[in-house]
mmCIF file of C-alpha atoms in Angstrom:
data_model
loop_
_atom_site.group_PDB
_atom_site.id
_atom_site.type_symbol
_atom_site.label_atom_id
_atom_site.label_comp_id
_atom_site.label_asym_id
_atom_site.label_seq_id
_atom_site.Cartn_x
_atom_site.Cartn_y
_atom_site.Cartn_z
ATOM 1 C CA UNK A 1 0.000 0.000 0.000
ATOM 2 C CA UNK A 2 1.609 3.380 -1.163
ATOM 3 C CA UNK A 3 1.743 5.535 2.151
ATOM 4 C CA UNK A 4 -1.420 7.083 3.302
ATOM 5 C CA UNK A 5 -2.264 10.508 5.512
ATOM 6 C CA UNK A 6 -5.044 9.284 6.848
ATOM 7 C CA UNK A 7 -3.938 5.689 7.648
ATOM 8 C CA UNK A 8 -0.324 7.604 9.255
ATOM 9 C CA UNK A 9 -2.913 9.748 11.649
ATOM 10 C CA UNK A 10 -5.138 7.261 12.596
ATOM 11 C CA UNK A 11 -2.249 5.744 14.033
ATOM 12 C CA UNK A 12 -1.527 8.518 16.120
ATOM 13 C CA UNK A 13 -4.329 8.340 16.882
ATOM 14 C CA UNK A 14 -4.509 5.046 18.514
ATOM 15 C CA UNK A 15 -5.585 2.637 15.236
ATOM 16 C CA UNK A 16 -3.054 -0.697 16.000
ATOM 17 C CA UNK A 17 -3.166 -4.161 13.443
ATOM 18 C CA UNK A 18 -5.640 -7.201 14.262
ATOM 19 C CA UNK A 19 -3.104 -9.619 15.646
ATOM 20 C CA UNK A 20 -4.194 -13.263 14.444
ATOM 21 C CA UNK A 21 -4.712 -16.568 15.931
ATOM 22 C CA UNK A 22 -0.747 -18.465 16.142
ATOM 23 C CA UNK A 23 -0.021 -20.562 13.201
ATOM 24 C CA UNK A 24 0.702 -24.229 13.506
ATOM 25 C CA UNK A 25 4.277 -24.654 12.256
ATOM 26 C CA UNK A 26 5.540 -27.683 14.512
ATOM 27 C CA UNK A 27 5.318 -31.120 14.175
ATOM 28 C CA UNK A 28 5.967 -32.139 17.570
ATOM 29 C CA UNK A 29 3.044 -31.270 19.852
ATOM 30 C CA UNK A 30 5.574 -30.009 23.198
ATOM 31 C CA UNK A 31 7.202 -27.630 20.582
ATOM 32 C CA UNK A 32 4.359 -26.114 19.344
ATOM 33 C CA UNK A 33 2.675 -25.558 22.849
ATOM 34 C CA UNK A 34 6.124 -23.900 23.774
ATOM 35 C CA UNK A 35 5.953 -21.740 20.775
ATOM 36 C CA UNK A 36 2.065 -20.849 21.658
ATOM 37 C CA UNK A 37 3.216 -19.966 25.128
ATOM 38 C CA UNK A 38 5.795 -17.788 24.056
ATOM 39 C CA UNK A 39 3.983 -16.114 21.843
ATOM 40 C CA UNK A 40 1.022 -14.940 23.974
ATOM 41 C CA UNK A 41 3.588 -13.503 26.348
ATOM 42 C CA UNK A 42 4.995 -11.780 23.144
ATOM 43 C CA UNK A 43 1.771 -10.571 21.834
ATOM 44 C CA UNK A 44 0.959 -8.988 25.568
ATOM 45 C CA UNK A 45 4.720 -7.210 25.363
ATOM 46 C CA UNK A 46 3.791 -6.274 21.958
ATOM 47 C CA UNK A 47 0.611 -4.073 23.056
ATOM 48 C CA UNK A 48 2.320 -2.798 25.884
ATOM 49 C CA UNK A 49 4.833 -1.098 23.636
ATOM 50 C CA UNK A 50 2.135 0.416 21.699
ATOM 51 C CA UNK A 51 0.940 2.193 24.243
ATOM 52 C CA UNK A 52 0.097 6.134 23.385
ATOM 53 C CA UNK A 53 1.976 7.735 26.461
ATOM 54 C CA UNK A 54 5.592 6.768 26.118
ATOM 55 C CA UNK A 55 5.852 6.290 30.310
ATOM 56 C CA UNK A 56 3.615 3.224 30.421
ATOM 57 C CA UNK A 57 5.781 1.730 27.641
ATOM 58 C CA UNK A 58 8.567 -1.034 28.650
ATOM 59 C CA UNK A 59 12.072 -0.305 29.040
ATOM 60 C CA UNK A 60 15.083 -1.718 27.140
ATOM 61 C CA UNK A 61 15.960 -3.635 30.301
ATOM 62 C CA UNK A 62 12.895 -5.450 30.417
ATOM 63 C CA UNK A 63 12.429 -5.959 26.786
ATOM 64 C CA UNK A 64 15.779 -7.776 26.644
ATOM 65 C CA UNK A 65 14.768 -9.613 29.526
ATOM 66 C CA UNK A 66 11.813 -11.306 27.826
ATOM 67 C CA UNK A 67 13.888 -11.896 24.472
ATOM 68 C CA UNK A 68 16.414 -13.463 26.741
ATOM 69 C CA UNK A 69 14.165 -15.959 28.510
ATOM 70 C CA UNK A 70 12.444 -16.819 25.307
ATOM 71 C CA UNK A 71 15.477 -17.165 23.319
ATOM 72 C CA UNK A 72 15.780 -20.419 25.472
ATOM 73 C CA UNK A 73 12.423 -21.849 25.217
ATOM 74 C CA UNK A 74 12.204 -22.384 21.302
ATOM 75 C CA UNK A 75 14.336 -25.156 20.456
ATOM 76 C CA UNK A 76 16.787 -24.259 17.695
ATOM 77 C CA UNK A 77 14.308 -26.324 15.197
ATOM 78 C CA UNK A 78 13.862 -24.812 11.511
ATOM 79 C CA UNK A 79 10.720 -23.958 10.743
ATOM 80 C CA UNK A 80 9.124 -24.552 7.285
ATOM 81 C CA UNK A 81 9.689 -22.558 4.193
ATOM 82 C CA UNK A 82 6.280 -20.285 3.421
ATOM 83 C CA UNK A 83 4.916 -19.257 0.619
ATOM 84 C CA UNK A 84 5.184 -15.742 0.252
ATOM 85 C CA UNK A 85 2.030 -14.247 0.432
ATOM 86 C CA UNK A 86 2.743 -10.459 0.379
ATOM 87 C CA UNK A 87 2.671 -8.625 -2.370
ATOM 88 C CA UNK A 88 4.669 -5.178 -2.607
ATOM 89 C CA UNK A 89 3.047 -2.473 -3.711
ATOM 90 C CA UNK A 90 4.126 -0.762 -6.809
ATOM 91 C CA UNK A 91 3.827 2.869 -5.162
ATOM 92 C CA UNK A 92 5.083 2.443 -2.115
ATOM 93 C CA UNK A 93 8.517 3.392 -0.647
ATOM 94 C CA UNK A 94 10.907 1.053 1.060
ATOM 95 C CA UNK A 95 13.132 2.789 2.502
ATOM 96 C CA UNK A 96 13.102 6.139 5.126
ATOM 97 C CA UNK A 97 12.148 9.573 4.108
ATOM 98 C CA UNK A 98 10.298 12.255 5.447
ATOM 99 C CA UNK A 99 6.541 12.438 4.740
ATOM 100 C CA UNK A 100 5.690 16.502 4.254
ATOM 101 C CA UNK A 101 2.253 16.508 6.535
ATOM 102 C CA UNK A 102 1.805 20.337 7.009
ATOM 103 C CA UNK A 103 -0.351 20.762 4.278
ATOM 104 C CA UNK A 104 -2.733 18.239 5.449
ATOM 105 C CA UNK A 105 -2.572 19.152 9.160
ATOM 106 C CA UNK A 106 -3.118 23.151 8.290
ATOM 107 C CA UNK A 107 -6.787 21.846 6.643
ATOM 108 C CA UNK A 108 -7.757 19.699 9.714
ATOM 109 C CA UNK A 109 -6.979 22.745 12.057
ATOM 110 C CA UNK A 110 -8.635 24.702 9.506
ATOM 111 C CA UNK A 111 -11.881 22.682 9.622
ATOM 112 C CA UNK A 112 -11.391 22.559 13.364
ATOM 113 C CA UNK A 113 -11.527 26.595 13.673
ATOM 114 C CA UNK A 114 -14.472 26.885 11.275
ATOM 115 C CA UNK A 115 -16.254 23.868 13.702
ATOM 116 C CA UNK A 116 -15.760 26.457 16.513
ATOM 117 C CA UNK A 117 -17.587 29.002 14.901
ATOM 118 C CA UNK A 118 -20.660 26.697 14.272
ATOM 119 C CA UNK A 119 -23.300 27.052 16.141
ATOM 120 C CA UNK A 120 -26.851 24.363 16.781
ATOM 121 C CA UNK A 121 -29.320 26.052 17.333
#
């Protein structure tokens, strides 16, 4: 998807993916309930660190704390090949560079001042 304004402030706003259910990638059954394990714990870090204020986020120390700790629970087992199933964009940009959103932000404060001066009678 080329980049998108709207999609950019709606996460600023608070807008974060769907996570989805853990995919079944191990044979052996104790492997793959280790794996699910893991990854709840990781998807509960994971929505910590999106959290809007920046104080209620975890710090380095305790993020390399959990990598640590699971680091040792998966087994060093390979895990099948996928298919790839995304498809890049044609549009979009892969690497850094600023996105120029004063233009957009001067017509939402715009809109916002002439919503002040509205009045419901």
């Amino acid at each position: 998807m080329p980049h998108d304004l709207d999609l950019a402030l709606k996460i600023c706003q608070g807008l974060r993916p769907e996570l989805v259910e853990v995919p079944k990638i191990f044979d052996a059954k104790n492997v793959q309930k280790k794996y699910e394990d893991t990854e709840a714990e990781y998807i509960e870090l994971m929505k910590k660190c999106w959290d809007s204020n920046p104080d209620k986020r975890p710090k380095a120390e305790k993020l390399y704390e959990n990598f640590r700790k699971w680091f040792g629970i998966i087994p060093n087992t390979s895990i099948p090949e996928n298919e790839t199933f995304i498809e890049n964009h044609p549009s979009s940009c892969y690497t850094s560079r600023k996105i120029d959103y004063a233009e957009k932000l001067k017509e939402i404060l715009d809109q916002e001042e002439n919503l002040e001066s509205c009045r419901i009678f």
